[in-house]
């Protein structure tokens, strides 16, 4: 009669791979694919931070790791997890030409910044220079960071010059078009998510080499304004151990 | 057996509805304390379609069978789709004066030629002490043609005492088969046992029957559905020194109901009782009856015309216009009060949370668990109870139809069970899966695709 199974909490639970992204369109573009291709003992979660933490006002070398840790804490509290549930933190950033030479920033009578594969344009060139100085400095620190929140594995991957540029080969998707583009991308791989692995490994966008090599590459010349990513390293090394069909 | 206290202890399922195998033991049974004078609460939680309601339905079926009523019409739906026979095994604790027993009752229902029959029953008991063996009182099987029931020694004893019983028992058996009623809980069986066998047996039978009939309340959605259909069922139980009155009286929510004097008096009493608690649960709310005078029915019976009103600070409105939640509380409140005060009462409610404000639900559950006396079993989707009740009071349904129920133990005291549960849904980590996996990203995608289904704008 005493056959009722007692269940302990000690069984093996899934580990979270937490993606830190700028906005909901990043999540729409990638979440469905990633949730389908990830190994069964892991689960994909997103923390949207609504903006670019590397370039936002007030981010300094001295506080960037605290800021990232706070975002992770927010995720843990809101979504009832424990810190130990998290296996990896994966930070996705748009590179936005952060590493180009200052001379390539040109004056143009426009609102905000404008990008092409050679130059960044803005009404006030100094604004872009300052932004690039802050952003590249912060990125350099994050590239060299492999643990955050004391002991969580951390990696940062770039989309150059931005996510839409890599996914759609369109550098100039406006804010209002982003949602539509994200949905298109979601649909494209919804039924065959493993095709995304091929896509992200395509020679014209996937930068060769290991993690450090790819970052060294993107820092050079105008590479940070051109269509490159090292996200394939994340897919190949962290999400997949066994190949899908 | 009005003075007996019966407490449910455990239930075991075989092929009942969507439960191939499952088993729930109450904390008191596991701890072998059985009954300690205090309330016992069991909250059953789980995904939709994972067998929560089946627990409540099982006791509803027990109530019918042990009350001596026939199987309900929809009984065919109670057997697991791929099987022919479903079995329910119950354990009860009975305390009556100095006598204390554990009683084991099981019955099976079986598909046969487009019909469903009550195919077997078994009643056993054991004394409350270590290593006490179970003793069989009656074993009945529809297929057994040798004697109407087993054990043979009991049958022989009864026949020896009164030769006519041989014939009587045969008649009772045939009648039970025809009417699809219990053999054991047939009134004449109890009488025969009372006269011709150990009085203990007939006491146990009548105690169980009384419990099923009078003290076990099973409130399924069928009971509360009428609320939306312009009727409010007052499920009640009233007791004085000599009698217990119980049942449900349906009163129209909108317009006028005609009820006889006897039921009018009951309704008046129920409403005065309800108002004691009601205005504290929902501040200032009181229930009132508008008496609109008398009327003679066709058969010259005197009827009283009444209308249900709710009042809040001198504002009177028909009860109909109160929220579904308030109407639900009102409809079960009388029984809830009875269970709170009487250790012999067991109340089972399916989907207790429907329409009830989360905070209020949590407070009510805590009050019942800490200060009540009866037994209270409920199903719910509202996870507030996980924060309010002892973890021993909670049972979780799984996605495994062969092991439908688990408990979550080994939780550190500073861990919030609600969070542990939600986390386990997402990340797993229990020995059984408690949630059929859903992918939120896929759901979000599907919502958009469904919107595009009839062509994009």
XYZ file of C-alpha atoms in Angstrom:
702
model
C 0.000 0.000 0.000
C 2.855 2.331 0.692
C 3.835 2.427 -2.918
C 3.386 6.152 -3.461
C 6.544 7.404 -4.991
C 8.435 9.946 -2.989
C 10.150 12.413 -5.210
C 13.244 14.254 -4.323
C 14.491 17.471 -5.793
C 17.795 15.802 -6.447
C 16.999 14.567 -9.944
C 18.798 16.090 -12.879
C 17.281 19.343 -14.023
C 17.856 21.209 -17.259
C 20.475 23.895 -17.401
C 19.703 27.352 -18.683
C 21.640 28.987 -21.481
C 20.810 32.635 -20.926
C 21.029 35.018 -23.860
C 21.408 38.668 -23.044
C 20.046 40.680 -25.956
C 19.204 44.294 -26.654
C 15.572 44.049 -27.695
C 12.542 41.902 -28.415
C 13.378 41.663 -32.115
C 16.633 39.889 -31.264
C 14.583 37.409 -29.295
C 11.985 36.972 -32.065
C 14.722 36.377 -34.636
C 16.629 33.714 -32.721
C 14.597 32.226 -29.872
C 12.505 29.696 -31.759
C 15.487 28.363 -33.702
C 17.732 28.159 -30.676
C 15.045 26.518 -28.532
C 14.669 23.827 -31.165
C 18.325 23.065 -31.828
C 19.596 23.170 -28.284
C 20.470 19.881 -26.627
C 17.659 18.307 -24.619
C 19.320 18.787 -21.273
C 19.490 22.546 -21.778
C 16.911 25.247 -22.163
C 17.157 28.598 -23.900
C 16.109 31.756 -22.052
C 16.366 35.390 -23.011
C 17.013 38.453 -20.933
C 16.105 41.573 -22.881
C 17.857 44.620 -21.539
C 16.184 47.212 -23.782
C 19.200 48.974 -25.174
C 22.898 48.614 -25.720
C 24.541 48.298 -22.348
C 27.999 48.810 -23.880
C 27.212 52.268 -25.212
C 24.508 53.555 -22.887
C 25.109 56.640 -20.795
C 26.861 55.883 -17.529
C 28.456 52.576 -18.472
C 32.103 52.570 -17.485
C 34.846 49.997 -17.321
C 34.402 50.034 -13.577
C 30.699 49.189 -13.578
C 29.983 47.140 -16.708
C 30.350 43.788 -14.938
C 28.107 44.962 -12.123
C 25.523 46.039 -14.677
C 25.577 42.646 -16.376
C 25.404 40.861 -13.038
C 22.354 42.960 -12.128
C 20.617 41.897 -15.340
C 21.262 38.264 -14.508
C 19.937 38.803 -10.995
C 16.795 40.362 -12.420
C 16.287 37.300 -14.578
C 16.795 34.905 -11.682
C 14.378 36.678 -9.352
C 11.627 37.293 -11.869
C 11.745 33.856 -13.345
C 12.136 31.917 -10.086
C 15.424 30.272 -10.967
C 18.542 29.655 -8.982
C 21.914 30.925 -10.022
C 23.134 27.355 -10.293
C 20.451 26.651 -12.907
C 22.400 28.799 -15.336
C 25.106 27.103 -17.350
C 26.192 29.914 -19.645
C 25.643 33.596 -20.171
C 25.710 34.493 -23.827
C 25.781 38.176 -24.573
C 24.840 39.200 -28.101
C 25.856 42.654 -29.338
C 25.609 44.736 -32.460
C 29.102 46.018 -33.171
C 27.912 49.220 -34.905
C 31.316 50.142 -36.342
C 32.731 50.630 -32.870
C 36.298 49.893 -33.976
C 36.680 52.067 -37.055
C 39.247 54.809 -37.276
C 37.979 58.196 -36.136
C 38.684 59.675 -39.535
C 35.971 57.489 -41.052
C 33.254 59.227 -39.027
C 31.804 61.886 -41.294
C 29.611 64.891 -40.736
C 26.137 64.762 -42.325
C 22.990 66.723 -41.588
C 20.839 63.886 -40.261
C 19.124 62.798 -37.059
C 20.998 60.047 -35.248
C 23.711 57.924 -36.831
C 23.857 56.416 -40.284
C 26.016 53.495 -41.357
C 27.419 52.069 -44.543
C 30.274 49.600 -44.979
C 32.933 52.342 -44.999
C 31.716 55.150 -42.790
C 29.495 56.306 -39.964
C 27.654 59.589 -40.471
C 26.246 61.940 -37.878
C 25.462 65.605 -37.356
C 27.975 65.718 -34.534
C 31.041 63.628 -35.335
C 32.300 64.011 -31.786
C 29.249 62.146 -30.455
C 30.143 59.100 -32.549
C 33.797 59.277 -31.542
C 32.909 59.331 -27.884
C 30.388 56.520 -28.362
C 32.971 54.408 -30.197
C 35.587 55.064 -27.586
C 33.260 53.961 -24.791
C 31.796 51.038 -26.690
C 35.104 49.598 -27.897
C 36.636 50.039 -24.469
C 33.747 48.207 -22.801
C 33.758 45.493 -25.470
C 37.490 44.967 -25.014
C 36.892 44.397 -21.344
C 34.008 42.004 -21.984
C 35.990 40.029 -24.571
C 38.525 39.320 -21.861
C 35.871 38.367 -19.315
C 35.073 34.691 -18.979
C 33.151 34.780 -15.707
C 30.464 37.144 -14.468
C 28.454 37.180 -11.226
C 31.556 35.584 -9.664
C 31.461 32.219 -11.388
C 29.026 32.080 -14.307
C 30.606 31.321 -17.675
C 30.344 34.343 -19.905
C 30.917 34.895 -23.614
C 30.084 37.825 -25.853
C 29.389 37.425 -29.582
C 29.113 40.101 -32.212
C 26.812 40.835 -35.113
C 28.419 43.255 -37.518
C 27.490 45.803 -38.169
C 24.202 44.730 -36.600
C 21.886 41.721 -36.335
C 19.815 42.615 -39.398
C 22.951 43.133 -41.442
C 24.064 39.569 -40.673
C 20.667 37.876 -40.897
C 19.193 39.833 -43.823
C 22.187 41.380 -45.518
C 20.559 44.734 -44.936
C 22.533 47.220 -42.912
C 19.859 49.897 -42.816
C 16.760 48.288 -41.350
C 14.898 51.032 -39.521
C 13.501 50.619 -36.012
C 9.972 50.366 -37.376
C 10.946 47.613 -39.840
C 12.884 45.534 -37.342
C 9.864 43.627 -36.113
C 8.826 42.554 -39.583
C 12.358 41.424 -40.410
C 12.572 39.468 -37.166
C 9.325 37.662 -37.947
C 10.506 36.861 -41.464
C 13.627 35.300 -40.041
C 11.678 33.350 -37.442
C 9.421 31.951 -40.177
C 12.324 31.113 -42.447
C 13.748 28.510 -40.075
C 10.672 27.620 -38.037
C 10.210 24.255 -39.709
C 13.850 23.448 -40.353
C 15.782 25.001 -37.492
C 18.944 22.995 -38.192
C 19.330 24.829 -41.500
C 20.216 27.833 -39.375
C 23.492 26.136 -38.467
C 24.430 26.066 -42.142
C 23.312 29.651 -42.496
C 25.345 31.036 -39.639
C 28.437 29.101 -40.751
C 28.361 30.524 -44.286
C 31.882 31.584 -45.335
C 30.895 35.137 -46.238
C 29.650 35.936 -42.735
C 31.321 33.508 -40.333
C 34.709 34.835 -39.281
C 37.447 32.206 -39.202
C 39.393 31.241 -36.135
C 38.735 30.851 -32.456
C 36.917 33.252 -30.177
C 39.912 35.554 -29.739
C 40.839 35.427 -33.452
C 37.339 36.495 -34.494
C 37.367 39.443 -32.159
C 40.856 40.479 -33.346
C 39.519 40.332 -36.875
C 36.476 42.491 -36.240
C 38.586 45.190 -34.602
C 40.598 45.687 -37.799
C 40.012 48.376 -40.425
C 36.345 48.759 -41.352
C 35.440 45.184 -40.482
C 33.115 46.372 -37.738
C 31.000 48.048 -40.435
C 30.824 44.953 -42.594
C 28.752 41.795 -42.556
C 30.419 39.437 -40.098
C 29.584 37.416 -37.037
C 31.222 34.955 -34.671
C 27.878 33.623 -33.410
C 28.603 30.318 -35.190
C 31.232 29.627 -32.526
C 28.534 29.858 -29.884
C 26.234 27.563 -31.838
C 28.959 25.020 -32.543
C 30.645 25.014 -29.152
C 27.956 25.720 -26.597
C 24.540 24.812 -27.957
C 25.462 21.725 -29.874
C 27.557 18.843 -28.864
C 25.789 16.360 -31.050
C 24.937 17.373 -34.592
C 21.312 17.643 -35.628
C 19.964 16.184 -38.844
C -23.278 5.371 13.380
C -23.781 9.086 13.643
C -21.211 9.258 16.401
C -18.470 7.652 14.311
C -15.697 9.725 12.810
C -14.479 8.574 9.431
C -11.428 10.035 7.808
C -10.197 9.324 4.337
C -6.608 7.993 4.342
C -5.646 6.983 0.855
C -6.907 6.186 -2.590
C -5.426 4.004 -5.280
C -6.461 4.060 -8.916
C -6.276 1.445 -11.618
C -7.398 2.421 -15.094
C -9.734 5.069 -13.787
C -10.361 7.836 -16.311
C -6.908 9.015 -17.448
C -5.102 7.385 -14.533
C -3.636 3.997 -15.395
C -1.975 3.847 -12.046
C -1.889 6.368 -9.290
C -2.014 6.609 -5.577
C -2.519 9.371 -3.060
C -1.828 8.853 0.600
C -2.743 11.552 3.058
C -0.034 12.744 5.401
C -1.913 11.281 8.384
C -1.840 7.849 6.781
C 1.826 8.015 5.912
C 2.649 9.102 9.432
C 0.264 6.491 10.872
C -1.416 9.127 12.989
C -4.692 8.642 11.044
C -6.587 11.280 12.949
C -5.339 13.774 15.495
C -8.370 15.947 16.003
C -7.255 18.515 13.470
C -8.115 19.521 9.952
C -6.441 17.826 7.062
C -6.098 19.624 3.768
C -5.076 18.096 0.474
C -4.461 20.346 -2.516
C -4.034 18.643 -5.863
C -2.103 20.527 -8.506
C -1.161 19.818 -12.070
C -1.398 20.586 -15.723
C -4.760 20.472 -17.469
C -5.838 16.914 -18.220
C -3.439 15.275 -15.792
C -5.971 13.588 -13.516
C -6.825 16.107 -10.810
C -10.543 16.051 -11.435
C -10.448 12.250 -11.619
C -9.593 12.200 -7.901
C -12.716 14.164 -7.075
C -14.771 12.029 -9.476
C -13.498 8.858 -7.782
C -14.884 9.995 -4.443
C -18.111 11.059 -6.093
C -18.418 7.536 -7.420
C -17.598 6.117 -4.013
C -20.294 8.320 -2.524
C -22.887 6.975 -4.944
C -21.852 3.343 -4.583
C -21.546 3.355 -0.787
C -24.802 5.267 -0.422
C -26.461 2.356 -2.180
C -27.255 4.229 -5.354
C -26.832 2.890 -8.873
C -23.900 3.722 -11.137
C -24.404 7.035 -12.929
C -25.248 7.082 -16.611
C -21.947 8.461 -17.802
C -20.074 5.642 -16.015
C -18.672 4.332 -19.303
C -16.367 7.339 -19.457
C -14.795 6.408 -16.136
C -12.771 3.483 -17.467
C -9.361 4.125 -19.024
C -9.881 4.049 -22.755
C -7.786 0.994 -23.580
C -8.945 -1.150 -20.685
C -12.129 -2.959 -19.733
C -12.028 -2.625 -16.003
C -11.315 0.222 -13.601
C -10.624 -0.278 -9.940
C -10.629 2.107 -6.987
C -9.162 1.197 -3.624
C -9.944 3.332 -0.615
C -8.592 3.333 2.892
C -10.591 4.929 5.707
C -10.000 5.384 9.357
C -13.012 4.750 11.579
C -13.199 5.871 15.171
C -16.284 5.110 17.190
C -16.161 5.346 20.936
C -13.268 3.062 21.914
C -13.191 1.210 18.619
C -10.610 2.231 16.031
C -10.054 0.550 12.696
C -8.570 1.008 9.315
C -11.080 -0.042 6.719
C -10.201 -1.000 3.160
C -12.897 -0.822 0.558
C -12.398 -1.411 -3.124
C -14.653 -1.844 -6.081
C -14.315 -2.380 -9.792
C -16.425 -1.309 -12.717
C -16.255 -3.261 -15.953
C -17.370 -2.802 -19.536
C -19.627 -5.576 -20.715
C -21.711 -5.533 -23.875
C -22.070 -1.764 -24.118
C -22.927 -1.638 -20.456
C -20.872 -0.991 -17.375
C -21.362 -3.150 -14.325
C -20.167 -2.995 -10.748
C -18.137 -6.167 -11.132
C -16.530 -6.662 -7.757
C -16.285 -5.268 -4.240
C -14.107 -6.045 -1.291
C -14.281 -4.851 2.299
C -11.546 -5.519 4.843
C -10.477 -4.039 8.121
C -7.541 -4.072 10.469
C -7.014 -2.987 14.036
C -4.838 -0.002 14.769
C -1.640 -1.571 15.950
C 1.680 -2.626 14.559
C 1.552 -5.691 12.325
C -2.201 -5.979 12.527
C -3.389 -8.175 9.686
C -6.192 -7.213 7.372
C -9.291 -9.270 7.910
C -11.742 -9.806 5.141
C -15.360 -8.918 5.889
C -16.951 -9.411 2.471
C -15.612 -10.144 -0.964
C -18.142 -9.935 -3.736
C -17.643 -10.808 -7.356
C -20.309 -10.721 -9.989
C -18.764 -13.782 -11.720
C -18.585 -15.968 -8.668
C -21.500 -18.408 -8.935
C -20.521 -20.702 -6.107
C -21.674 -18.511 -3.225
C -23.000 -14.930 -3.374
C -19.935 -13.736 -1.536
C -16.705 -14.788 0.149
C -15.187 -15.673 2.539
C -17.036 -18.957 2.682
C -16.687 -19.196 6.434
C -18.665 -15.946 6.816
C -21.260 -17.097 4.314
C -21.694 -20.400 6.097
C -21.975 -18.680 9.432
C -24.796 -16.504 8.118
C -26.632 -19.380 6.477
C -26.243 -21.489 9.578
C -27.843 -18.770 11.627
C -30.842 -18.406 9.361
C -31.479 -20.787 6.493
C -33.596 -18.190 4.677
C -30.519 -16.040 4.198
C -29.356 -18.387 1.473
C -32.291 -17.301 -0.640
C -32.183 -13.664 0.528
C -28.531 -13.265 -0.402
C -29.144 -14.691 -3.838
C -31.970 -12.175 -4.373
C -29.852 -9.273 -3.145
C -27.091 -10.251 -5.508
C -29.412 -10.406 -8.503
C -30.970 -7.106 -7.555
C -27.546 -5.467 -7.208
C -26.557 -6.661 -10.667
C -29.795 -5.441 -12.167
C -29.799 -2.064 -10.446
C -26.006 -1.639 -10.752
C -25.788 -1.016 -7.051
C -23.378 -2.141 -4.391
C -23.920 -5.555 -2.861
C -22.088 -4.715 0.333
C -23.914 -1.450 0.947
C -27.344 -2.883 0.305
C -29.435 -2.161 3.413
C -30.485 -5.773 3.756
C -26.883 -6.967 3.784
C -26.229 -4.790 6.796
C -29.314 -6.199 8.516
C -28.297 -9.763 7.771
C -24.806 -9.117 9.121
C -26.248 -7.390 12.152
C -28.397 -10.383 13.010
C -26.219 -13.239 11.941
C -22.591 -12.242 12.261
C -20.176 -10.213 14.355
C -21.831 -6.843 15.110
C -18.520 -5.196 14.293
C -19.056 -5.916 10.596
C -22.444 -4.324 10.321
C -21.178 -1.348 12.306
C -18.361 -0.820 9.833
C -20.710 -1.142 6.880
C -23.230 1.297 8.274
C -20.545 3.749 9.380
C -19.139 3.872 5.852
C -22.570 4.202 4.373
C -23.473 7.021 6.718
C -20.232 8.790 5.883
C -20.826 8.465 2.146
C -24.382 9.602 2.433
C -24.227 12.364 5.017
C -20.690 13.550 5.699
C -18.884 13.293 2.400
C -19.483 16.276 0.142
C -18.208 16.171 -3.388
C -18.581 19.384 -5.319
C -17.723 19.017 -8.961
C -18.206 21.605 -11.625
C -21.585 20.071 -12.303
C -22.691 21.503 -8.992
C -21.425 24.958 -9.650
C -22.279 25.093 -13.345
C -25.910 25.955 -12.544
C -24.677 29.270 -11.144
C -24.171 30.461 -14.683
C -27.570 29.064 -15.563
C -29.500 31.307 -13.239
C -29.635 28.927 -10.292
C -27.652 28.962 -7.092
C -27.322 25.627 -5.339
C -27.189 25.975 -1.565
C -25.208 22.935 -0.573
C -25.859 22.580 3.103
C -25.628 20.380 6.145
C -27.505 21.207 9.312
C -27.391 19.256 12.476
C -29.284 19.322 15.731
C -29.416 16.824 18.585
C -31.479 14.307 16.729
C -31.188 14.780 13.010
C -28.888 15.862 10.269
C -30.416 17.617 7.303
C -28.366 17.848 4.200
C -28.662 18.289 0.481
C -28.838 21.058 -1.967
C -31.642 23.448 -2.632
C -31.522 25.377 -5.871
C -32.818 28.918 -5.764
C -33.218 31.107 -8.808
C -30.747 33.913 -9.081
C -32.982 36.162 -11.064
C -36.653 36.454 -10.377
C -38.808 34.617 -7.951
C -38.555 31.066 -6.617
C -41.486 29.242 -5.079
C -40.497 26.941 -2.270
C -42.422 25.083 0.397
C -42.450 26.005 4.057
C -39.952 23.350 5.090
C -37.344 24.404 2.544
C -38.066 28.049 3.247
C -37.147 27.511 6.885
C -33.960 25.753 5.845
C -32.987 28.535 3.466
C -33.624 31.171 6.144
C -31.341 29.280 8.517
C -28.645 28.768 5.890
C -28.636 32.435 5.052
C -28.357 33.595 8.658
C -25.465 31.179 9.085
C -23.759 32.298 5.887
C -24.029 35.946 6.797
C -21.930 35.403 9.915
C -18.936 34.597 7.720
C -19.835 36.201 4.417
C -19.640 39.832 5.482
C -16.134 39.203 6.786
C -14.883 37.497 3.656
C -16.381 40.098 1.373
C -16.622 43.210 3.518
C -20.156 44.384 4.233
C -21.774 41.858 1.923
C -24.928 40.237 3.257
C -27.397 37.901 1.729
C -31.086 38.583 2.150
C -34.319 36.968 1.208
C -37.195 39.020 -0.035
C -40.367 37.301 1.055
C -42.972 38.148 -1.557
C -45.864 36.377 0.079
C -47.616 33.050 -0.167
C -49.193 31.259 -3.031
C -51.019 27.960 -3.468
C -49.572 25.433 -5.868
C -51.713 23.324 -8.211
C -51.973 20.591 -5.631
C -52.988 23.083 -2.978
C -49.612 23.110 -1.302
C -48.672 26.369 0.306
C -45.624 27.888 -1.391
C -43.606 30.929 -0.443
C -42.363 33.289 -3.085
C -38.807 34.425 -2.450
C -36.130 36.404 -4.160
C -32.407 36.382 -3.304
C -30.804 39.749 -2.775
C -27.355 40.888 -1.762
C -26.923 44.018 0.281
C -23.872 46.143 0.721
C -24.205 49.214 2.934
C -27.965 49.546 2.362
C -27.674 49.017 -1.353
C -29.764 46.047 -2.349
C -29.279 44.250 -5.623
C -30.406 40.863 -6.943
C -27.706 38.297 -6.201
C -27.453 37.529 -9.885
C -25.481 40.687 -10.440
C -22.743 39.687 -8.045
C -19.586 38.187 -9.570
C -19.226 34.484 -10.369
C -16.677 34.198 -7.585
C -19.020 35.597 -4.948
C -21.786 33.297 -6.115
C -19.432 30.329 -5.956
C -18.339 31.217 -2.426
C -21.962 31.586 -1.355
C -22.936 28.261 -2.875
C -20.317 26.235 -0.978
C -19.898 28.363 2.124
C -22.406 26.484 4.236
C -20.606 23.187 3.629
C -17.251 24.844 4.161
C -18.450 26.050 7.567
C -19.713 22.572 8.437
C -16.373 20.996 7.449
C -14.468 23.636 9.404
C -16.310 22.754 12.586
C -16.900 19.026 12.298
C -14.066 16.474 12.129
C -16.398 13.881 10.620
C -16.996 15.903 7.474
C -14.967 15.606 4.329
C -15.449 18.221 1.653
C -14.048 17.852 -1.850
C -14.138 20.698 -4.292
C -12.989 20.649 -7.878
C -11.383 23.887 -9.021
C -11.767 25.786 -5.789
C -10.016 28.817 -7.262
C -12.445 29.489 -10.092
C -13.380 33.127 -9.675
C -11.969 33.509 -6.175
C -9.464 36.256 -5.530
C -6.018 34.776 -4.988
C -5.280 36.499 -1.696
C -8.634 35.536 -0.226
C -8.230 31.939 -1.346
C -4.837 31.764 0.341
C -6.181 33.154 3.596
C -9.161 30.783 3.614
C -6.941 27.763 3.016
C -4.587 28.773 5.791
C -7.441 29.296 8.238
C -8.898 25.903 7.394
C -5.564 24.112 7.709
C -4.575 25.773 10.971
C -7.858 25.919 12.800
C -10.369 23.666 11.106
C -11.416 20.174 12.089
C -12.685 18.345 9.019
C -10.996 17.114 5.878
C -10.767 19.299 2.832
C -9.613 18.095 -0.568
C -9.458 20.445 -3.505
C -8.000 20.808 -6.950
C -6.741 24.125 -8.136
C -4.603 25.909 -10.647
C -3.940 28.820 -8.390
C -0.478 28.382 -6.941
C -1.045 30.624 -3.921
C -1.857 27.518 -1.890
C 1.708 26.330 -2.449
C 2.877 29.259 -0.383
C 0.190 28.974 2.272
C -0.146 25.268 3.037
C 2.233 22.728 4.523
C 4.091 20.828 1.857
C 2.608 17.629 3.303
C -0.774 18.948 2.181
C 0.129 19.114 -1.480
C -0.015 16.497 -4.179
C 1.099 17.008 -7.767
C -0.121 15.210 -10.827
C 2.421 14.037 -13.370
C 2.378 13.470 -17.111
C 2.949 9.762 -16.532
C -0.394 7.967 -16.580
C 1.254 5.008 -14.850
C 2.350 7.093 -11.886
C -0.083 9.941 -11.749
C 0.647 11.508 -8.386
C 3.753 12.579 -6.573
C 4.717 14.725 -3.665
C 7.570 17.166 -3.679
C 9.611 16.555 -0.570
C 13.115 17.326 0.577
C 12.522 21.014 0.212
C 14.524 23.280 2.410
C 12.280 25.260 4.699
C 13.386 28.579 3.307
C 12.458 27.505 -0.207
C 9.137 28.678 -1.537
C 7.305 25.598 -2.853
C 5.523 27.692 -5.457
C 8.857 28.705 -6.942
C 10.222 25.190 -6.660
C 7.168 23.909 -8.529
C 7.365 26.526 -11.273
C 11.078 25.947 -11.661
C 10.526 22.189 -11.920
C 7.939 22.700 -14.632
C 10.504 24.591 -16.638
C 13.720 22.778 -15.843
C 12.531 19.402 -14.594
C 14.618 17.825 -11.884
C 11.900 15.660 -10.327
C 11.776 11.918 -10.812
C 8.546 12.271 -12.735
C 7.719 14.836 -15.357
C 5.027 17.177 -14.047
C 4.459 19.133 -17.192
C 4.063 18.153 -20.795
C 6.658 20.402 -22.322
C 5.469 23.538 -24.048
C 7.810 25.917 -25.847
C 6.870 29.523 -25.142
C 8.783 30.699 -28.211
C 6.807 28.269 -30.313
C 3.539 29.427 -28.748
C 4.416 33.049 -29.518
C 5.227 32.090 -33.097
C 1.991 30.118 -33.419
C -0.059 33.074 -32.168
C 1.320 35.185 -34.973
C 0.867 32.483 -37.604
C -2.726 31.931 -36.471
C -3.365 35.634 -36.923
C -2.090 35.372 -40.499
C -4.198 32.296 -41.175
C -6.930 34.084 -43.109
C -4.464 36.094 -45.138
C -2.190 38.861 -44.075
C -3.705 42.324 -43.955
